[in-house]
C-alpha cells in the first residue's frame, strides 16, 4: 500500500495542472480573505428604526427588512422636523424607512436618482423631502416641500400615504397652536405620545438560530467566498488523483496488483491517503499565505478556520476522486466536478445569502457540505457552542457515503473489465 501511495504522489507531482491547483489556488483564496468590506448586502436588517444609506445611489433593498414595505427617502432638508417625521414613520413596523442625504444635490439630480431607483431598487415608494420642507409643512403648502414617487402597486402604499398624511396633519395643527415654533411643536407632540399607552414587543429567536452583527456577517461573507475558491482547488486536485486511478485501470495495473495481497479496500485506502496528504499541503500553503496578510481579521482563531478548510477539502477531494472512478473518463469527471462545485456553492449560500429563499431551496441547501460548515462558521463568529459537533459529524457522514460508494464503484468497474 505504501508503494501505491509513493507512486501516486510521484505521478501527481509531475503534473503541472495539479501543481497549479495545489499551490496557486490557496494563494488566490488568501487574496479574497484579505479583502476588507462593509457591504450593505450583509448588514443586519431591522425594523422600527430609521435606516441610513451611504449615498443617494445605495440600494435600500439590502438595508431593509424584505418582509416590510420599503420606503426610500431622499432628505434634502435634514432638519429637526424631517427627522421627527421619518422617525415616526420608521416606528411603524410595517415600513422599512431608508434615508439618503441629498442636501448637496439639486432637484434635477434627485429626480435622476429617483428614476434610477424606480427601476433598480425594490422600494414601494420614493419620498423626496425638499429643502423648504419645514416651511411647507408649517404653512400647509405640502406640494412645495414634499414629493412622492409611487413605484409599485403594493396595497400598502395607500396605508403609507395615510400614515404620512396623519403625521403631517398633526404637525400643522399643533404648530398652529404653538405659533409655528418647530421645536415647541415637536416637544408638544412628544409629550402627548408619552402619555399614550405604549407597546412592548418581544422577539423570541429560534433555539437553532445564531444572531450575528453586521461586522460578523461581513466576515461570514468573505469566508464564504474563500470557501468557494479553495474548494475549487480541492475539487480539481482530487480529479487529478482520480486520473491516476483511471490510468491504472486502463493499463490493467490494478488487475496485476490483485495478484498480490492488495485488495480493493487497501487500494482505495491508499488513494484516500493521497487525497488527505494533498488537502494537508493545500491547507498548509493557505496558512503560509495568510501569515503574510497584515491585520487579518477572520472573526475566529486561525487554527479553527484552517481546520474547517482541511475537513471541507477532504470531502471535496474525495468526492472528485469518486467521480473519476465512477465515470472512468478524465474529461467527464472534470465536467462533473465543476458542475457539482458551482451548483453546491450557489445553493449552500457561499456566493450570496439564501436566508430569504424559499423553503425548498433552504431544504436543498442542507444537502451541500458547505452549508454545514457555514453554520459552524456562524457559531464560531458568534462565540457560541456547537460548531465542532457540526463539522465533525458532517465530515464523517459525507466521507462514509463517498468512500462506501467509491469502493463499490471500483469493485464493479474491475468486475466489468
Short mmCIF file of C-alpha atoms in Angstrom, two decimals, residues 13-416:
data_model
loop_
_atom_site.label_atom_id
_atom_site.label_comp_id
_atom_site.label_asym_id
_atom_site.label_seq_id
_atom_site.Cartn_x
_atom_site.Cartn_y
_atom_site.Cartn_z
CA UNK A 13 3.98 15.98 -8.70
CA UNK A 14 4.95 15.66 -12.37
CA UNK A 15 1.61 17.15 -13.45
CA UNK A 16 1.71 20.94 -13.89
CA UNK A 17 -2.06 21.26 -13.67
CA UNK A 18 -2.08 19.52 -10.31
CA UNK A 19 0.67 21.82 -9.01
CA UNK A 20 -1.38 24.83 -10.11
CA UNK A 21 -4.42 23.80 -8.07
CA UNK A 22 -2.19 22.64 -5.22
CA UNK A 23 -0.21 25.87 -4.83
CA UNK A 24 -1.82 28.76 -6.75
CA UNK A 25 -5.48 28.38 -5.73
CA UNK A 26 -4.72 28.70 -1.98
CA UNK A 27 -2.87 31.94 -2.73
CA UNK A 28 -5.88 33.27 -4.66
CA UNK A 29 -8.06 32.35 -1.68
CA UNK A 30 -5.76 34.43 0.51
CA UNK A 31 -6.36 37.48 -1.67
CA UNK A 32 -10.12 37.07 -1.23
CA UNK A 33 -9.88 36.50 2.52
CA UNK A 34 -7.76 39.64 2.93
CA UNK A 35 -10.46 41.87 1.41
CA UNK A 36 -12.00 44.29 3.89
CA UNK A 37 -15.62 45.04 3.12
CA UNK A 38 -18.59 46.71 4.77
CA UNK A 39 -21.18 45.79 2.18
CA UNK A 40 -24.80 46.68 2.86
CA UNK A 41 -25.79 43.31 1.43
CA UNK A 42 -24.88 41.56 4.67
CA UNK A 43 -25.94 44.29 7.06
CA UNK A 44 -28.28 43.39 9.86
CA UNK A 45 -31.80 44.16 8.70
CA UNK A 46 -34.02 45.84 11.26
CA UNK A 47 -37.42 47.42 11.62
CA UNK A 48 -38.63 50.18 13.91
CA UNK A 49 -35.63 52.45 13.31
CA UNK A 50 -34.64 54.92 10.62
CA UNK A 51 -32.02 53.31 8.37
CA UNK A 52 -29.28 55.48 6.87
CA UNK A 53 -27.95 54.85 3.35
CA UNK A 54 -24.32 55.53 2.46
CA UNK A 55 -25.27 57.57 -0.59
CA UNK A 56 -28.21 58.50 -2.76
CA UNK A 57 -27.35 55.65 -5.14
CA UNK A 58 -27.14 52.97 -2.43
CA UNK A 59 -29.77 50.25 -2.62
CA UNK A 60 -32.48 50.28 0.04
CA UNK A 61 -33.18 46.58 -0.54
CA UNK A 62 -30.01 45.35 1.16
CA UNK A 63 -30.57 47.61 4.20
CA UNK A 64 -34.24 46.81 4.70
CA UNK A 65 -36.33 44.01 6.06
CA UNK A 66 -37.57 42.28 2.90
CA UNK A 67 -40.89 41.49 4.56
CA UNK A 68 -41.65 45.17 5.18
CA UNK A 69 -42.86 47.88 2.85
CA UNK A 70 -39.66 49.61 1.74
CA UNK A 71 -39.69 53.41 1.74
CA UNK A 72 -36.69 55.17 0.18
CA UNK A 73 -36.34 58.78 1.28
CA UNK A 74 -34.19 61.47 -0.31
CA UNK A 75 -33.85 64.01 2.50
CA UNK A 76 -32.88 67.43 1.20
CA UNK A 77 -33.86 69.12 4.42
CA UNK A 78 -32.12 67.11 7.19
CA UNK A 79 -33.92 69.32 9.71
CA UNK A 80 -35.34 68.57 13.12
CA UNK A 81 -38.78 68.38 11.56
CA UNK A 82 -37.81 65.89 8.82
CA UNK A 83 -36.02 63.81 11.45
CA UNK A 84 -39.21 63.70 13.52
CA UNK A 85 -41.43 62.73 10.55
CA UNK A 86 -39.12 59.96 9.35
CA UNK A 87 -38.66 58.50 12.82
CA UNK A 88 -42.42 58.47 13.29
CA UNK A 89 -42.81 56.56 10.01
CA UNK A 90 -39.97 54.18 10.88
CA UNK A 91 -41.65 53.46 14.22
CA UNK A 92 -44.34 51.60 12.27
CA UNK A 93 -43.09 48.02 11.90
CA UNK A 94 -44.89 47.70 8.57
CA UNK A 95 -42.41 50.11 6.98
CA UNK A 96 -38.65 49.96 6.44
CA UNK A 97 -37.65 53.62 6.02
CA UNK A 98 -34.23 54.22 4.42
CA UNK A 99 -32.89 57.76 4.15
CA UNK A 100 -30.25 59.17 1.83
CA UNK A 101 -28.78 62.63 2.40
CA UNK A 102 -29.29 64.83 -0.69
CA UNK A 103 -28.79 68.25 0.90
CA UNK A 104 -25.95 68.92 -1.56
CA UNK A 105 -27.93 67.85 -4.64
CA UNK A 106 -30.27 69.80 -6.92
CA UNK A 107 -33.88 68.88 -7.65
CA UNK A 108 -32.97 67.56 -11.09
CA UNK A 109 -30.23 65.36 -9.64
CA UNK A 110 -32.62 63.93 -7.05
CA UNK A 111 -35.14 63.25 -9.80
CA UNK A 112 -32.45 61.31 -11.65
CA UNK A 113 -31.70 59.27 -8.50
CA UNK A 114 -35.42 58.54 -8.10
CA UNK A 115 -35.83 57.40 -11.72
CA UNK A 116 -32.86 55.07 -11.40
CA UNK A 117 -34.09 53.68 -8.07
CA UNK A 118 -37.54 53.06 -9.54
CA UNK A 119 -36.03 50.51 -11.93
CA UNK A 120 -33.07 49.14 -9.93
CA UNK A 121 -34.28 49.19 -6.32
CA UNK A 122 -37.23 47.44 -4.73
CA UNK A 123 -38.77 50.33 -2.83
CA UNK A 124 -42.55 50.51 -2.69
CA UNK A 125 -42.48 54.31 -2.74
CA UNK A 126 -39.82 57.02 -3.06
CA UNK A 127 -40.16 60.20 -0.96
CA UNK A 128 -38.31 63.44 -1.66
CA UNK A 129 -38.20 65.94 1.20
CA UNK A 130 -37.20 69.26 -0.34
CA UNK A 131 -35.08 71.99 1.21
CA UNK A 132 -38.19 74.03 2.09
CA UNK A 133 -39.84 71.08 3.81
CA UNK A 134 -40.17 72.80 7.21
CA UNK A 135 -41.96 75.92 5.98
CA UNK A 136 -44.13 73.89 3.60
CA UNK A 137 -45.41 71.71 6.45
CA UNK A 138 -45.97 74.54 8.91
CA UNK A 139 -47.78 76.68 6.28
CA UNK A 140 -49.81 73.75 4.89
CA UNK A 141 -48.20 74.00 1.44
CA UNK A 142 -47.09 70.38 1.20
CA UNK A 143 -46.68 70.44 -2.59
CA UNK A 144 -43.75 72.84 -2.12
CA UNK A 145 -41.91 70.66 0.38
CA UNK A 146 -42.56 67.02 -0.38
CA UNK A 147 -42.83 64.87 -3.49
CA UNK A 148 -43.91 61.23 -3.67
CA UNK A 149 -42.99 58.74 -6.41
CA UNK A 150 -45.13 55.61 -6.42
CA UNK A 151 -43.12 52.79 -7.99
CA UNK A 152 -45.21 49.70 -7.14
CA UNK A 153 -48.79 48.52 -6.98
CA UNK A 154 -48.34 47.26 -3.43
CA UNK A 155 -51.56 47.70 -1.45
CA UNK A 156 -49.55 49.08 1.48
CA UNK A 157 -48.81 52.26 -0.50
CA UNK A 158 -52.20 53.66 0.49
CA UNK A 159 -51.54 52.78 4.13
CA UNK A 160 -48.20 54.59 3.97
CA UNK A 161 -49.67 57.75 2.43
CA UNK A 162 -52.40 57.78 5.09
CA UNK A 163 -49.78 57.43 7.85
CA UNK A 164 -47.68 60.24 6.34
CA UNK A 165 -50.72 62.48 5.94
CA UNK A 166 -51.74 61.85 9.54
CA UNK A 167 -48.28 62.82 10.84
CA UNK A 168 -48.10 65.96 8.72
CA UNK A 169 -51.63 66.99 9.71
CA UNK A 170 -50.81 66.67 13.41
CA UNK A 171 -47.66 68.74 12.87
CA UNK A 172 -49.58 71.52 11.14
CA UNK A 173 -52.37 71.64 13.72
CA UNK A 174 -50.01 71.54 16.69
CA UNK A 175 -47.71 74.07 15.01
CA UNK A 176 -50.66 76.45 14.59
CA UNK A 177 -51.32 76.29 18.32
CA UNK A 178 -47.62 76.72 19.09
CA UNK A 179 -47.25 79.72 16.81
CA UNK A 180 -45.22 77.94 14.18
CA UNK A 181 -42.33 77.23 16.55
CA UNK A 182 -40.94 73.88 15.33
CA UNK A 183 -39.03 72.76 18.50
CA UNK A 184 -42.05 73.59 20.65
CA UNK A 185 -44.35 71.77 18.22
CA UNK A 186 -42.23 68.62 18.32
CA UNK A 187 -41.92 68.79 22.12
CA UNK A 188 -45.69 69.08 22.43
CA UNK A 189 -46.29 66.05 20.19
CA UNK A 190 -43.67 64.05 22.10
CA UNK A 191 -45.33 64.82 25.41
CA UNK A 192 -48.69 63.70 24.01
CA UNK A 193 -47.13 60.48 22.71
CA UNK A 194 -45.53 59.71 26.09
CA UNK A 195 -48.93 59.88 27.79
CA UNK A 196 -50.42 57.35 25.39
CA UNK A 197 -50.32 53.61 26.23
CA UNK A 198 -47.12 52.05 25.00
CA UNK A 199 -46.45 48.67 23.45
CA UNK A 200 -43.85 46.06 24.26
CA UNK A 201 -42.60 43.73 21.53
CA UNK A 202 -40.55 40.69 22.49
CA UNK A 203 -38.55 38.97 19.77
CA UNK A 204 -38.08 35.29 20.53
CA UNK A 205 -35.44 33.74 18.26
CA UNK A 206 -35.41 30.04 17.49
CA UNK A 207 -33.05 27.89 19.51
CA UNK A 208 -31.11 26.91 16.37
CA UNK A 209 -30.59 30.49 15.14
CA UNK A 210 -27.38 32.45 15.63
CA UNK A 211 -27.57 36.24 15.69
CA UNK A 212 -24.60 37.97 14.04
CA UNK A 213 -23.60 41.61 13.97
CA UNK A 214 -23.02 43.48 10.72
CA UNK A 215 -19.26 43.02 11.07
CA UNK A 216 -19.67 39.30 11.71
CA UNK A 217 -21.98 38.95 8.72
CA UNK A 218 -19.36 40.60 6.52
CA UNK A 219 -16.71 38.23 7.90
CA UNK A 220 -19.02 35.31 7.15
CA UNK A 221 -19.48 36.56 3.57
CA UNK A 222 -15.73 36.83 2.96
CA UNK A 223 -15.14 33.40 4.48
CA UNK A 224 -17.85 32.04 2.19
CA UNK A 225 -16.07 33.44 -0.87
CA UNK A 226 -12.83 31.91 0.42
CA UNK A 227 -14.56 28.55 0.85
CA UNK A 228 -15.85 28.75 -2.73
CA UNK A 229 -12.40 29.32 -4.26
CA UNK A 230 -10.42 26.90 -2.10
CA UNK A 231 -12.96 24.10 -2.64
CA UNK A 232 -12.49 24.56 -6.38
CA UNK A 233 -8.80 23.80 -5.84
CA UNK A 234 -9.58 20.77 -3.70
CA UNK A 235 -12.10 19.51 -6.22
CA UNK A 236 -9.78 19.60 -9.23
CA UNK A 237 -6.81 18.30 -7.27
CA UNK A 238 -8.98 15.32 -6.45
CA UNK A 239 -9.75 14.93 -10.15
CA UNK A 240 -6.03 14.61 -10.85
CA UNK A 241 -5.85 11.93 -8.16
CA UNK A 242 -8.77 10.18 -9.88
CA UNK A 243 -6.85 10.39 -13.13
CA UNK A 244 -4.20 8.07 -11.67
CA UNK A 245 -6.95 5.55 -10.84
CA UNK A 246 -8.36 5.79 -14.38
CA UNK A 247 -4.91 5.39 -15.94
CA UNK A 248 -4.08 2.40 -13.76
CA UNK A 249 -7.43 0.81 -14.62
CA UNK A 250 -6.87 1.30 -18.35
CA UNK A 251 -3.34 -0.10 -18.13
CA UNK A 252 -4.53 -3.10 -16.08
CA UNK A 253 -2.30 -2.07 -13.18
CA UNK A 254 -4.97 -2.88 -10.58
CA UNK A 255 -5.51 -6.29 -12.20
CA UNK A 256 -1.84 -7.07 -11.66
CA UNK A 257 -1.98 -5.71 -8.10
CA UNK A 258 -4.76 -8.16 -7.32
CA UNK A 259 -2.29 -10.97 -7.84
CA UNK A 260 -0.51 -9.71 -4.73
CA UNK A 261 -2.05 -9.10 -1.30
CA UNK A 262 -3.55 -5.73 -2.31
CA UNK A 263 -7.34 -5.78 -2.01
CA UNK A 264 -9.82 -3.28 -3.40
CA UNK A 265 -10.24 -1.76 0.07
CA UNK A 266 -6.47 -1.33 0.52
CA UNK A 267 -6.09 0.15 -2.95
CA UNK A 268 -8.86 2.70 -2.38
CA UNK A 269 -7.48 3.45 1.09
CA UNK A 270 -4.09 4.24 -0.44
CA UNK A 271 -5.70 6.70 -2.85
CA UNK A 272 -7.68 8.24 0.01
CA UNK A 273 -4.46 8.76 1.99
CA UNK A 274 -3.02 10.58 -1.04
CA UNK A 275 -6.07 12.88 -1.01
CA UNK A 276 -5.54 13.50 2.72
CA UNK A 277 -1.90 14.44 2.06
CA UNK A 278 -2.95 16.68 -0.84
CA UNK A 279 -5.51 18.52 1.34
CA UNK A 280 -2.93 18.92 4.08
CA UNK A 281 -0.45 20.52 1.68
CA UNK A 282 -3.08 22.90 0.27
CA UNK A 283 -4.18 23.90 3.77
CA UNK A 284 -0.51 24.45 4.69
CA UNK A 285 0.03 26.69 1.65
CA UNK A 286 -3.07 28.66 2.62
CA UNK A 287 -1.81 29.04 6.20
CA UNK A 288 1.58 30.30 5.00
CA UNK A 289 -0.08 32.77 2.61
CA UNK A 290 -2.40 34.09 5.31
CA UNK A 291 0.55 34.64 7.65
CA UNK A 292 1.78 37.38 5.29
CA UNK A 293 -1.52 39.31 5.42
CA UNK A 294 -1.36 42.24 7.82
CA UNK A 295 -4.26 42.92 10.17
CA UNK A 296 -6.12 39.82 9.02
CA UNK A 297 -9.39 39.53 10.91
CA UNK A 298 -11.48 36.46 10.12
CA UNK A 299 -13.54 36.80 13.27
CA UNK A 300 -12.23 33.46 14.61
CA UNK A 301 -8.89 31.87 15.55
CA UNK A 302 -6.75 30.87 12.57
CA UNK A 303 -6.49 27.25 13.75
CA UNK A 304 -10.27 26.83 13.72
CA UNK A 305 -10.55 28.32 10.25
CA UNK A 306 -7.80 26.08 8.85
CA UNK A 307 -9.40 23.01 10.44
CA UNK A 308 -12.65 23.76 8.63
CA UNK A 309 -10.77 24.30 5.37
CA UNK A 310 -8.98 20.97 5.71
CA UNK A 311 -12.10 18.97 6.52
CA UNK A 312 -14.09 20.63 3.73
CA UNK A 313 -11.24 19.95 1.32
CA UNK A 314 -11.16 16.32 2.41
CA UNK A 315 -14.82 15.96 1.47
CA UNK A 316 -14.48 17.58 -1.95
CA UNK A 317 -11.15 15.95 -2.79
CA UNK A 318 -12.56 12.52 -2.00
CA UNK A 319 -15.76 13.24 -3.89
CA UNK A 320 -13.94 14.33 -7.04
CA UNK A 321 -11.86 11.15 -6.90
CA UNK A 322 -15.13 9.22 -6.64
CA UNK A 323 -16.49 10.91 -9.79
CA UNK A 324 -13.35 9.90 -11.68
CA UNK A 325 -13.72 6.31 -10.59
CA UNK A 326 -17.41 6.11 -11.50
CA UNK A 327 -17.13 7.92 -14.85
CA UNK A 328 -13.88 6.27 -15.86
CA UNK A 329 -13.02 9.24 -18.08
CA UNK A 330 -10.97 12.30 -17.12
CA UNK A 331 -12.98 14.81 -19.18
CA UNK A 332 -16.32 13.55 -17.89
CA UNK A 333 -15.04 13.74 -14.32
CA UNK A 334 -13.84 17.32 -14.95
CA UNK A 335 -17.29 18.39 -16.15
CA UNK A 336 -19.00 16.61 -13.26
CA UNK A 337 -16.64 18.12 -10.68
CA UNK A 338 -17.15 21.67 -11.96
CA UNK A 339 -20.92 21.22 -12.14
CA UNK A 340 -21.07 19.92 -8.56
CA UNK A 341 -18.80 22.72 -7.31
CA UNK A 342 -20.78 25.54 -8.96
CA UNK A 343 -24.22 24.23 -8.01
CA UNK A 344 -23.25 23.42 -4.42
CA UNK A 345 -21.56 26.82 -3.98
CA UNK A 346 -24.73 28.62 -5.10
CA UNK A 347 -27.23 26.52 -3.17
CA UNK A 348 -25.22 26.45 0.05
CA UNK A 349 -25.08 30.24 0.40
CA UNK A 350 -21.35 30.74 -0.27
CA UNK A 351 -21.85 33.20 -3.11
CA UNK A 352 -24.96 35.05 -1.91
CA UNK A 353 -27.30 34.85 1.12
CA UNK A 354 -30.17 32.38 0.88
CA UNK A 355 -31.90 33.39 4.14
CA UNK A 356 -34.82 34.88 2.22
CA UNK A 357 -35.08 32.00 -0.27
CA UNK A 358 -37.98 29.57 -0.41
CA UNK A 359 -38.21 26.63 1.98
CA UNK A 360 -37.45 24.28 -0.91
CA UNK A 361 -34.11 26.00 -1.62
CA UNK A 362 -33.27 26.05 2.09
CA UNK A 363 -34.01 22.32 2.36
CA UNK A 364 -31.87 21.50 -0.67
CA UNK A 365 -29.02 23.63 0.75
CA UNK A 366 -28.64 21.20 3.66
CA UNK A 367 -27.56 18.52 1.19
CA UNK A 368 -24.46 20.62 0.45
CA UNK A 369 -21.47 20.19 2.79
CA UNK A 370 -20.60 23.90 2.62
CA UNK A 371 -23.93 24.73 4.26
CA UNK A 372 -22.97 22.83 7.41
CA UNK A 373 -19.57 24.45 7.53
CA UNK A 374 -21.16 27.89 7.15
CA UNK A 375 -23.42 27.14 10.11
CA UNK A 376 -20.37 26.10 12.14
CA UNK A 377 -18.68 29.30 10.98
CA UNK A 378 -21.63 31.35 12.30
CA UNK A 379 -21.32 29.73 15.73
CA UNK A 380 -17.57 30.38 15.84
CA UNK A 381 -18.07 34.01 14.83
CA UNK A 382 -20.76 34.49 17.46
CA UNK A 383 -18.75 32.64 20.11
CA UNK A 384 -21.49 30.08 20.77
CA UNK A 385 -21.07 26.34 21.25
CA UNK A 386 -21.94 23.57 18.81
CA UNK A 387 -19.51 24.26 15.95
CA UNK A 388 -17.27 21.23 16.42
CA UNK A 389 -20.11 18.66 16.58
CA UNK A 390 -21.48 20.10 13.32
CA UNK A 391 -18.25 19.92 11.31
CA UNK A 392 -17.16 16.56 12.75
CA UNK A 393 -20.49 14.83 12.13
CA UNK A 394 -20.87 16.42 8.67
CA UNK A 395 -17.35 15.36 7.64
CA UNK A 396 -17.83 11.80 8.93
CA UNK A 397 -21.23 11.44 7.24
CA UNK A 398 -20.08 12.67 3.82
CA UNK A 399 -16.85 10.65 3.87
CA UNK A 400 -18.64 7.44 4.86
CA UNK A 401 -21.07 7.82 1.97
CA UNK A 402 -18.39 8.83 -0.55
CA UNK A 403 -15.89 6.12 0.42
CA UNK A 404 -18.63 3.50 0.52
CA UNK A 405 -19.92 4.37 -2.95
CA UNK A 406 -16.35 4.67 -4.28
CA UNK A 407 -15.34 1.23 -3.01
CA UNK A 408 -18.41 -0.39 -4.52
CA UNK A 409 -17.94 1.52 -7.78
CA UNK A 410 -14.30 0.49 -8.05
CA UNK A 411 -15.21 -3.15 -7.45
CA UNK A 412 -17.94 -3.05 -10.11
CA UNK A 413 -15.58 -1.36 -12.59
CA UNK A 414 -12.99 -4.08 -12.13
CA UNK A 415 -15.56 -6.85 -12.48
CA UNK A 416 -16.76 -5.35 -15.76
#
